[in-house]
């Protein structure tokens, strides 16, 4: 999403300075989110495949830090 946001900004403000003429861009947030979700899903499935291929067990759960953070 960061990359897409940067491209949106460039298309709206920087392209003209580089001699690229385009209309004012519009944002389709639902399409952007769908694109992001596809990428996340592909990464999750890819890691799961590699775990299975290499016979690595994974454990899913939640955690929390019970005490205060250590000072530096």
JSON list of N, CA and C in Angstrom, two decimals:
[
{"chain": "A", "resi": 1, "resn": "UNK", "atom": "N", "xyz": [0.82, -1.18, 0.00]},
{"chain": "A", "resi": 1, "resn": "UNK", "atom": "CA", "xyz": [0.00, 0.00, 0.00]},
{"chain": "A", "resi": 1, "resn": "UNK", "atom": "C", "xyz": [0.87, 1.25, 0.00]},
{"chain": "A", "resi": 2, "resn": "UNK", "atom": "N", "xyz": [2.01, 1.17, 0.66]},
{"chain": "A", "resi": 2, "resn": "UNK", "atom": "CA", "xyz": [2.91, 2.32, 0.67]},
{"chain": "A", "resi": 2, "resn": "UNK", "atom": "C", "xyz": [3.37, 2.63, -0.75]},
{"chain": "A", "resi": 3, "resn": "UNK", "atom": "N", "xyz": [3.75, 1.59, -1.49]},
{"chain": "A", "resi": 3, "resn": "UNK", "atom": "CA", "xyz": [4.21, 1.79, -2.87]},
{"chain": "A", "resi": 3, "resn": "UNK", "atom": "C", "xyz": [3.10, 2.39, -3.73]},
{"chain": "A", "resi": 4, "resn": "UNK", "atom": "N", "xyz": [1.88, 1.86, -3.59]},
{"chain": "A", "resi": 4, "resn": "UNK", "atom": "CA", "xyz": [0.75, 2.38, -4.37]},
{"chain": "A", "resi": 4, "resn": "UNK", "atom": "C", "xyz": [0.46, 3.83, -4.00]},
{"chain": "A", "resi": 5, "resn": "UNK", "atom": "N", "xyz": [0.57, 4.15, -2.73]},
{"chain": "A", "resi": 5, "resn": "UNK", "atom": "CA", "xyz": [0.34, 5.54, -2.29]},
{"chain": "A", "resi": 5, "resn": "UNK", "atom": "C", "xyz": [1.40, 6.48, -2.86]},
{"chain": "A", "resi": 6, "resn": "UNK", "atom": "N", "xyz": [2.63, 6.01, -2.91]},
{"chain": "A", "resi": 6, "resn": "UNK", "atom": "CA", "xyz": [3.71, 6.83, -3.48]},
{"chain": "A", "resi": 6, "resn": "UNK", "atom": "C", "xyz": [3.47, 7.05, -4.97]},
{"chain": "A", "resi": 7, "resn": "UNK", "atom": "N", "xyz": [3.04, 6.01, -5.69]},
{"chain": "A", "resi": 7, "resn": "UNK", "atom": "CA", "xyz": [2.75, 6.16, -7.12]},
{"chain": "A", "resi": 7, "resn": "UNK", "atom": "C", "xyz": [1.59, 7.14, -7.35]},
{"chain": "A", "resi": 8, "resn": "UNK", "atom": "N", "xyz": [0.58, 7.06, -6.50]},
{"chain": "A", "resi": 8, "resn": "UNK", "atom": "CA", "xyz": [-0.56, 7.99, -6.59]},
{"chain": "A", "resi": 8, "resn": "UNK", "atom": "C", "xyz": [-0.08, 9.42, -6.43]},
{"chain": "A", "resi": 9, "resn": "UNK", "atom": "N", "xyz": [0.79, 9.64, -5.44]},
{"chain": "A", "resi": 9, "resn": "UNK", "atom": "CA", "xyz": [1.34, 10.98, -5.20]},
{"chain": "A", "resi": 9, "resn": "UNK", "atom": "C", "xyz": [2.16, 11.46, -6.40]},
{"chain": "A", "resi": 10, "resn": "UNK", "atom": "N", "xyz": [2.99, 10.59, -6.95]},
{"chain": "A", "resi": 10, "resn": "UNK", "atom": "CA", "xyz": [3.80, 10.97, -8.11]},
{"chain": "A", "resi": 10, "resn": "UNK", "atom": "C", "xyz": [2.92, 11.31, -9.30]},
{"chain": "A", "resi": 11, "resn": "UNK", "atom": "N", "xyz": [1.91, 10.49, -9.55]},
{"chain": "A", "resi": 11, "resn": "UNK", "atom": "CA", "xyz": [1.03, 10.73, -10.70]},
{"chain": "A", "resi": 11, "resn": "UNK", "atom": "C", "xyz": [0.30, 12.06, -10.55]},
{"chain": "A", "resi": 12, "resn": "UNK", "atom": "N", "xyz": [-0.06, 12.42, -9.33]},
{"chain": "A", "resi": 12, "resn": "UNK", "atom": "CA", "xyz": [-0.81, 13.65, -9.11]},
{"chain": "A", "resi": 12, "resn": "UNK", "atom": "C", "xyz": [0.04, 14.90, -9.07]},
{"chain": "A", "resi": 13, "resn": "UNK", "atom": "N", "xyz": [1.32, 14.78, -8.71]},
{"chain": "A", "resi": 13, "resn": "UNK", "atom": "CA", "xyz": [2.11, 15.98, -8.50]},
{"chain": "A", "resi": 13, "resn": "UNK", "atom": "C", "xyz": [3.45, 16.04, -9.22]},
{"chain": "A", "resi": 14, "resn": "UNK", "atom": "N", "xyz": [4.07, 14.92, -9.46]},
{"chain": "A", "resi": 14, "resn": "UNK", "atom": "CA", "xyz": [5.43, 14.95, -10.00]},
{"chain": "A", "resi": 14, "resn": "UNK", "atom": "C", "xyz": [5.53, 14.64, -11.48]},
{"chain": "A", "resi": 15, "resn": "UNK", "atom": "N", "xyz": [4.55, 13.92, -12.03]},
{"chain": "A", "resi": 15, "resn": "UNK", "atom": "CA", "xyz": [4.64, 13.55, -13.44]},
{"chain": "A", "resi": 15, "resn": "UNK", "atom": "C", "xyz": [4.75, 14.77, -14.35]},
{"chain": "A", "resi": 16, "resn": "UNK", "atom": "N", "xyz": [3.95, 15.78, -14.09]},
{"chain": "A", "resi": 16, "resn": "UNK", "atom": "CA", "xyz": [3.93, 16.96, -14.96]},
{"chain": "A", "resi": 16, "resn": "UNK", "atom": "C", "xyz": [5.30, 17.63, -15.00]},
{"chain": "A", "resi": 17, "resn": "UNK", "atom": "N", "xyz": [5.99, 17.66, -13.88]},
{"chain": "A", "resi": 17, "resn": "UNK", "atom": "CA", "xyz": [7.33, 18.25, -13.85]},
{"chain": "A", "resi": 17, "resn": "UNK", "atom": "C", "xyz": [8.31, 17.47, -14.70]},
{"chain": "A", "resi": 18, "resn": "UNK", "atom": "N", "xyz": [8.05, 16.17, -14.88]},
{"chain": "A", "resi": 18, "resn": "UNK", "atom": "CA", "xyz": [8.93, 15.32, -15.69]},
{"chain": "A", "resi": 18, "resn": "UNK", "atom": "C", "xyz": [8.49, 15.27, -17.14]},
{"chain": "A", "resi": 19, "resn": "UNK", "atom": "N", "xyz": [7.44, 16.02, -17.47]},
{"chain": "A", "resi": 19, "resn": "UNK", "atom": "CA", "xyz": [6.97, 16.05, -18.85]},
{"chain": "A", "resi": 19, "resn": "UNK", "atom": "C", "xyz": [5.96, 14.96, -19.17]},
{"chain": "A", "resi": 20, "resn": "UNK", "atom": "N", "xyz": [5.41, 14.32, -18.15]},
{"chain": "A", "resi": 20, "resn": "UNK", "atom": "CA", "xyz": [4.40, 13.29, -18.37]},
{"chain": "A", "resi": 20, "resn": "UNK", "atom": "C", "xyz": [3.04, 13.90, -18.05]},
{"chain": "A", "resi": 21, "resn": "UNK", "atom": "N", "xyz": [2.21, 13.98, -19.06]},
{"chain": "A", "resi": 21, "resn": "UNK", "atom": "CA", "xyz": [0.90, 14.61, -18.86]},
{"chain": "A", "resi": 21, "resn": "UNK", "atom": "C", "xyz": [-0.17, 13.53, -18.75]},
{"chain": "A", "resi": 22, "resn": "UNK", "atom": "N", "xyz": [-0.82, 13.52, -17.60]},
{"chain": "A", "resi": 22, "resn": "UNK", "atom": "CA", "xyz": [-1.94, 12.61, -17.35]},
{"chain": "A", "resi": 22, "resn": "UNK", "atom": "C", "xyz": [-3.03, 13.41, -16.65]},
{"chain": "A", "resi": 23, "resn": "UNK", "atom": "N", "xyz": [-4.24, 12.86, -16.64]},
{"chain": "A", "resi": 23, "resn": "UNK", "atom": "CA", "xyz": [-5.32, 13.52, -15.93]},
{"chain": "A", "resi": 23, "resn": "UNK", "atom": "C", "xyz": [-5.12, 13.38, -14.42]},
{"chain": "A", "resi": 24, "resn": "UNK", "atom": "N", "xyz": [-5.94, 14.08, -13.68]},
{"chain": "A", "resi": 24, "resn": "UNK", "atom": "CA", "xyz": [-5.88, 14.00, -12.22]},
{"chain": "A", "resi": 24, "resn": "UNK", "atom": "C", "xyz": [-6.22, 12.57, -11.79]},
{"chain": "A", "resi": 25, "resn": "UNK", "atom": "N", "xyz": [-5.35, 11.91, -11.04]},
{"chain": "A", "resi": 25, "resn": "UNK", "atom": "CA", "xyz": [-5.64, 10.53, -10.63]},
{"chain": "A", "resi": 25, "resn": "UNK", "atom": "C", "xyz": [-6.76, 10.49, -9.60]},
{"chain": "A", "resi": 26, "resn": "UNK", "atom": "N", "xyz": [-7.50, 9.39, -9.59]},
{"chain": "A", "resi": 26, "resn": "UNK", "atom": "CA", "xyz": [-8.52, 9.17, -8.57]},
{"chain": "A", "resi": 26, "resn": "UNK", "atom": "C", "xyz": [-8.15, 7.90, -7.82]},
{"chain": "A", "resi": 27, "resn": "UNK", "atom": "N", "xyz": [-8.54, 7.84, -6.58]},
{"chain": "A", "resi": 27, "resn": "UNK", "atom": "CA", "xyz": [-8.19, 6.72, -5.72]},
{"chain": "A", "resi": 27, "resn": "UNK", "atom": "C", "xyz": [-9.38, 5.78, -5.58]},
{"chain": "A", "resi": 28, "resn": "UNK", "atom": "N", "xyz": [-9.15, 4.51, -5.87]},
{"chain": "A", "resi": 28, "resn": "UNK", "atom": "CA", "xyz": [-10.15, 3.46, -5.66]},
{"chain": "A", "resi": 28, "resn": "UNK", "atom": "C", "xyz": [-9.64, 2.62, -4.50]},
{"chain": "A", "resi": 29, "resn": "UNK", "atom": "N", "xyz": [-10.00, 3.01, -3.28]},
{"chain": "A", "resi": 29, "resn": "UNK", "atom": "CA", "xyz": [-9.46, 2.38, -2.08]},
{"chain": "A", "resi": 29, "resn": "UNK", "atom": "C", "xyz": [-9.83, 0.90, -2.00]},
{"chain": "A", "resi": 30, "resn": "UNK", "atom": "N", "xyz": [-11.03, 0.53, -2.42]},
{"chain": "A", "resi": 30, "resn": "UNK", "atom": "CA", "xyz": [-11.41, -0.88, -2.34]},
{"chain": "A", "resi": 30, "resn": "UNK", "atom": "C", "xyz": [-10.54, -1.73, -3.28]},
{"chain": "A", "resi": 31, "resn": "UNK", "atom": "N", "xyz": [-10.22, -1.22, -4.46]},
{"chain": "A", "resi": 31, "resn": "UNK", "atom": "CA", "xyz": [-9.33, -1.94, -5.38]},
{"chain": "A", "resi": 31, "resn": "UNK", "atom": "C", "xyz": [-7.91, -2.00, -4.82]},
{"chain": "A", "resi": 32, "resn": "UNK", "atom": "N", "xyz": [-7.46, -0.91, -4.18]},
{"chain": "A", "resi": 32, "resn": "UNK", "atom": "CA", "xyz": [-6.13, -0.89, -3.58]},
{"chain": "A", "resi": 32, "resn": "UNK", "atom": "C", "xyz": [-6.04, -1.93, -2.45]},
{"chain": "A", "resi": 33, "resn": "UNK", "atom": "N", "xyz": [-7.09, -2.00, -1.63]},
{"chain": "A", "resi": 33, "resn": "UNK", "atom": "CA", "xyz": [-7.11, -2.97, -0.54]},
{"chain": "A", "resi": 33, "resn": "UNK", "atom": "C", "xyz": [-7.15, -4.40, -1.07]},
{"chain": "A", "resi": 34, "resn": "UNK", "atom": "N", "xyz": [-7.91, -4.63, -2.14]},
{"chain": "A", "resi": 34, "resn": "UNK", "atom": "CA", "xyz": [-7.97, -5.96, -2.74]},
{"chain": "A", "resi": 34, "resn": "UNK", "atom": "C", "xyz": [-6.60, -6.37, -3.28]},
{"chain": "A", "resi": 35, "resn": "UNK", "atom": "N", "xyz": [-5.90, -5.44, -3.91]},
{"chain": "A", "resi": 35, "resn": "UNK", "atom": "CA", "xyz": [-4.55, -5.71, -4.42]},
{"chain": "A", "resi": 35, "resn": "UNK", "atom": "C", "xyz": [-3.61, -6.07, -3.28]},
{"chain": "A", "resi": 36, "resn": "UNK", "atom": "N", "xyz": [-3.71, -5.32, -2.17]},
{"chain": "A", "resi": 36, "resn": "UNK", "atom": "CA", "xyz": [-2.88, -5.58, -0.99]},
{"chain": "A", "resi": 36, "resn": "UNK", "atom": "C", "xyz": [-3.21, -6.95, -0.41]},
{"chain": "A", "resi": 37, "resn": "UNK", "atom": "N", "xyz": [-4.51, -7.27, -0.31]},
{"chain": "A", "resi": 37, "resn": "UNK", "atom": "CA", "xyz": [-4.93, -8.55, 0.25]},
{"chain": "A", "resi": 37, "resn": "UNK", "atom": "C", "xyz": [-4.41, -9.72, -0.58]},
{"chain": "A", "resi": 38, "resn": "UNK", "atom": "N", "xyz": [-4.40, -9.58, -1.91]},
{"chain": "A", "resi": 38, "resn": "UNK", "atom": "CA", "xyz": [-3.87, -10.63, -2.78]},
{"chain": "A", "resi": 38, "resn": "UNK", "atom": "C", "xyz": [-2.39, -10.84, -2.51]},
{"chain": "A", "resi": 39, "resn": "UNK", "atom": "N", "xyz": [-1.65, -9.76, -2.33]},
{"chain": "A", "resi": 39, "resn": "UNK", "atom": "CA", "xyz": [-0.22, -9.86, -2.04]},
{"chain": "A", "resi": 39, "resn": "UNK", "atom": "C", "xyz": [0.04, -10.53, -0.70]},
{"chain": "A", "resi": 40, "resn": "UNK", "atom": "N", "xyz": [-0.72, -10.15, 0.31]},
{"chain": "A", "resi": 40, "resn": "UNK", "atom": "CA", "xyz": [-0.57, -10.75, 1.64]},
{"chain": "A", "resi": 40, "resn": "UNK", "atom": "C", "xyz": [-0.91, -12.23, 1.57]},
{"chain": "A", "resi": 41, "resn": "UNK", "atom": "N", "xyz": [-2.00, -12.56, 0.90]},
{"chain": "A", "resi": 41, "resn": "UNK", "atom": "CA", "xyz": [-2.42, -13.96, 0.79]},
{"chain": "A", "resi": 41, "resn": "UNK", "atom": "C", "xyz": [-1.34, -14.80, 0.08]},
{"chain": "A", "resi": 42, "resn": "UNK", "atom": "N", "xyz": [-0.77, -14.24, -0.98]},
{"chain": "A", "resi": 42, "resn": "UNK", "atom": "CA", "xyz": [0.30, -14.95, -1.70]},
{"chain": "A", "resi": 42, "resn": "UNK", "atom": "C", "xyz": [1.51, -15.18, -0.82]},
{"chain": "A", "resi": 43, "resn": "UNK", "atom": "N", "xyz": [1.87, -14.19, -0.03]},
{"chain": "A", "resi": 43, "resn": "UNK", "atom": "CA", "xyz": [3.03, -14.34, 0.88]},
{"chain": "A", "resi": 43, "resn": "UNK", "atom": "C", "xyz": [2.76, -15.38, 1.95]},
{"chain": "A", "resi": 44, "resn": "UNK", "atom": "N", "xyz": [1.57, -15.35, 2.54]},
{"chain": "A", "resi": 44, "resn": "UNK", "atom": "CA", "xyz": [1.21, -16.31, 3.59]},
{"chain": "A", "resi": 44, "resn": "UNK", "atom": "C", "xyz": [1.23, -17.73, 3.04]},
{"chain": "A", "resi": 45, "resn": "UNK", "atom": "N", "xyz": [0.63, -17.91, 1.88]},
{"chain": "A", "resi": 45, "resn": "UNK", "atom": "CA", "xyz": [0.60, -19.24, 1.27]},
{"chain": "A", "resi": 45, "resn": "UNK", "atom": "C", "xyz": [2.00, -19.69, 0.86]},
{"chain": "A", "resi": 46, "resn": "UNK", "atom": "N", "xyz": [2.82, -18.77, 0.41]},
{"chain": "A", "resi": 46, "resn": "UNK", "atom": "CA", "xyz": [4.20, -19.11, 0.03]},
{"chain": "A", "resi": 46, "resn": "UNK", "atom": "C", "xyz": [5.01, -19.57, 1.22]},
{"chain": "A", "resi": 47, "resn": "UNK", "atom": "N", "xyz": [4.88, -18.87, 2.34]},
{"chain": "A", "resi": 47, "resn": "UNK", "atom": "CA", "xyz": [5.61, -19.28, 3.55]},
{"chain": "A", "resi": 47, "resn": "UNK", "atom": "C", "xyz": [5.08, -20.62, 4.05]},
{"chain": "A", "resi": 48, "resn": "UNK", "atom": "N", "xyz": [3.75, -20.81, 4.03]},
{"chain": "A", "resi": 48, "resn": "UNK", "atom": "CA", "xyz": [3.17, -22.09, 4.46]},
{"chain": "A", "resi": 48, "resn": "UNK", "atom": "C", "xyz": [3.69, -23.23, 3.59]},
{"chain": "A", "resi": 49, "resn": "UNK", "atom": "N", "xyz": [3.79, -23.00, 2.28]},
{"chain": "A", "resi": 49, "resn": "UNK", "atom": "CA", "xyz": [4.32, -24.01, 1.38]},
{"chain": "A", "resi": 49, "resn": "UNK", "atom": "C", "xyz": [5.77, -24.36, 1.73]},
{"chain": "A", "resi": 50, "resn": "UNK", "atom": "N", "xyz": [6.58, -23.33, 1.97]},
{"chain": "A", "resi": 50, "resn": "UNK", "atom": "CA", "xyz": [7.99, -23.58, 2.31]},
{"chain": "A", "resi": 50, "resn": "UNK", "atom": "C", "xyz": [8.13, -24.32, 3.64]},
{"chain": "A", "resi": 51, "resn": "UNK", "atom": "N", "xyz": [7.29, -23.98, 4.62]},
{"chain": "A", "resi": 51, "resn": "UNK", "atom": "CA", "xyz": [7.30, -24.71, 5.89]},
{"chain": "A", "resi": 51, "resn": "UNK", "atom": "C", "xyz": [6.98, -26.18, 5.65]},
{"chain": "A", "resi": 52, "resn": "UNK", "atom": "N", "xyz": [5.91, -26.44, 4.89]},
{"chain": "A", "resi": 52, "resn": "UNK", "atom": "CA", "xyz": [5.50, -27.82, 4.63]},
{"chain": "A", "resi": 52, "resn": "UNK", "atom": "C", "xyz": [6.58, -28.57, 3.85]},
{"chain": "A", "resi": 53, "resn": "UNK", "atom": "N", "xyz": [7.12, -27.93, 2.84]},
{"chain": "A", "resi": 53, "resn": "UNK", "atom": "CA", "xyz": [8.16, -28.55, 2.00]},
{"chain": "A", "resi": 53, "resn": "UNK", "atom": "C", "xyz": [9.38, -28.93, 2.83]},
{"chain": "A", "resi": 54, "resn": "UNK", "atom": "N", "xyz": [9.73, -28.10, 3.79]},
{"chain": "A", "resi": 54, "resn": "UNK", "atom": "CA", "xyz": [10.91, -28.35, 4.61]},
{"chain": "A", "resi": 54, "resn": "UNK", "atom": "C", "xyz": [10.59, -29.00, 5.96]},
{"chain": "A", "resi": 55, "resn": "UNK", "atom": "N", "xyz": [9.35, -29.52, 6.08]},
{"chain": "A", "resi": 55, "resn": "UNK", "atom": "CA", "xyz": [8.91, -30.24, 7.27]},
{"chain": "A", "resi": 55, "resn": "UNK", "atom": "C", "xyz": [9.10, -29.43, 8.56]},
{"chain": "A", "resi": 56, "resn": "UNK", "atom": "N", "xyz": [8.67, -28.18, 8.50]},
{"chain": "A", "resi": 56, "resn": "UNK", "atom": "CA", "xyz": [8.75, -27.28, 9.65]},
{"chain": "A", "resi": 56, "resn": "UNK", "atom": "C", "xyz": [7.36, -27.12, 10.24]},
{"chain": "A", "resi": 57, "resn": "UNK", "atom": "N", "xyz": [7.23, -27.39, 11.53]},
{"chain": "A", "resi": 57, "resn": "UNK", "atom": "CA", "xyz": [5.95, -27.20, 12.21]},
{"chain": "A", "resi": 57, "resn": "UNK", "atom": "C", "xyz": [5.81, -25.73, 12.59]},
{"chain": "A", "resi": 58, "resn": "UNK", "atom": "N", "xyz": [4.61, -25.21, 12.41]},
{"chain": "A", "resi": 58, "resn": "UNK", "atom": "CA", "xyz": [4.35, -23.84, 12.84]},
{"chain": "A", "resi": 58, "resn": "UNK", "atom": "C", "xyz": [3.24, -23.86, 13.89]},
{"chain": "A", "resi": 59, "resn": "UNK", "atom": "N", "xyz": [3.28, -22.90, 14.76]},
{"chain": "A", "resi": 59, "resn": "UNK", "atom": "CA", "xyz": [2.30, -22.79, 15.83]},
{"chain": "A", "resi": 59, "resn": "UNK", "atom": "C", "xyz": [1.70, -21.40, 15.76]},
{"chain": "A", "resi": 60, "resn": "UNK", "atom": "N", "xyz": [0.40, -21.33, 15.73]},
{"chain": "A", "resi": 60, "resn": "UNK", "atom": "CA", "xyz": [-0.31, -20.06, 15.63]},
{"chain": "A", "resi": 60, "resn": "UNK", "atom": "C", "xyz": [-0.90, -19.73, 16.98]},
{"chain": "A", "resi": 61, "resn": "UNK", "atom": "N", "xyz": [-0.78, -18.48, 17.37]},
{"chain": "A", "resi": 61, "resn": "UNK", "atom": "CA", "xyz": [-1.34, -18.07, 18.64]},
{"chain": "A", "resi": 61, "resn": "UNK", "atom": "C", "xyz": [-1.15, -16.58, 18.86]},
{"chain": "A", "resi": 62, "resn": "UNK", "atom": "N", "xyz": [-1.35, -16.17, 20.08]},
{"chain": "A", "resi": 62, "resn": "UNK", "atom": "CA", "xyz": [-1.22, -14.78, 20.45]},
{"chain": "A", "resi": 62, "resn": "UNK", "atom": "C", "xyz": [-0.29, -14.68, 21.64]},
{"chain": "A", "resi": 63, "resn": "UNK", "atom": "N", "xyz": [0.38, -13.58, 21.77]},
{"chain": "A", "resi": 63, "resn": "UNK", "atom": "CA", "xyz": [1.27, -13.37, 22.91]},
{"chain": "A", "resi": 63, "resn": "UNK", "atom": "C", "xyz": [1.18, -11.93, 23.39]},
{"chain": "A", "resi": 64, "resn": "UNK", "atom": "N", "xyz": [1.70, -11.72, 24.57]},
{"chain": "A", "resi": 64, "resn": "UNK", "atom": "CA", "xyz": [1.76, -10.37, 25.10]},
{"chain": "A", "resi": 64, "resn": "UNK", "atom": "C", "xyz": [2.95, -10.29, 26.04]},
{"chain": "A", "resi": 65, "resn": "UNK", "atom": "N", "xyz": [3.44, -9.09, 26.24]},
{"chain": "A", "resi": 65, "resn": "UNK", "atom": "CA", "xyz": [4.55, -8.86, 27.15]},
{"chain": "A", "resi": 65, "resn": "UNK", "atom": "C", "xyz": [3.93, -8.59, 28.52]},
{"chain": "A", "resi": 66, "resn": "UNK", "atom": "N", "xyz": [4.28, -9.43, 29.51]},
{"chain": "A", "resi": 66, "resn": "UNK", "atom": "CA", "xyz": [3.63, -9.36, 30.81]},
{"chain": "A", "resi": 66, "resn": "UNK", "atom": "C", "xyz": [4.20, -8.24, 31.70]},
{"chain": "A", "resi": 67, "resn": "UNK", "atom": "N", "xyz": [5.46, -7.89, 31.49]},
{"chain": "A", "resi": 67, "resn": "UNK", "atom": "CA", "xyz": [6.09, -6.89, 32.34]},
{"chain": "A", "resi": 67, "resn": "UNK", "atom": "C", "xyz": [6.42, -5.62, 31.59]},
{"chain": "A", "resi": 68, "resn": "UNK", "atom": "N", "xyz": [6.92, -4.64, 32.31]},
{"chain": "A", "resi": 68, "resn": "UNK", "atom": "CA", "xyz": [7.30, -3.39, 31.64]},
{"chain": "A", "resi": 68, "resn": "UNK", "atom": "C", "xyz": [8.52, -3.60, 30.74]},
{"chain": "A", "resi": 69, "resn": "UNK", "atom": "N", "xyz": [8.60, -2.77, 29.72]},
{"chain": "A", "resi": 69, "resn": "UNK", "atom": "CA", "xyz": [9.72, -2.85, 28.79]},
{"chain": "A", "resi": 69, "resn": "UNK", "atom": "C", "xyz": [11.01, -2.45, 29.51]},
{"chain": "A", "resi": 70, "resn": "UNK", "atom": "N", "xyz": [12.09, -3.13, 29.17]},
{"chain": "A", "resi": 70, "resn": "UNK", "atom": "CA", "xyz": [13.38, -2.80, 29.78]},
{"chain": "A", "resi": 70, "resn": "UNK", "atom": "C", "xyz": [13.88, -1.45, 29.27]},
{"chain": "A", "resi": 71, "resn": "UNK", "atom": "N", "xyz": [14.45, -0.66, 30.14]},
{"chain": "A", "resi": 71, "resn": "UNK", "atom": "CA", "xyz": [15.00, 0.62, 29.71]},
{"chain": "A", "resi": 71, "resn": "UNK", "atom": "C", "xyz": [16.39, 0.40, 29.12]},
{"chain": "A", "resi": 72, "resn": "UNK", "atom": "N", "xyz": [16.75, 1.29, 28.22]},
{"chain": "A", "resi": 72, "resn": "UNK", "atom": "CA", "xyz": [18.05, 1.13, 27.54]},
{"chain": "A", "resi": 72, "resn": "UNK", "atom": "C", "xyz": [19.11, 1.90, 28.22]}
]
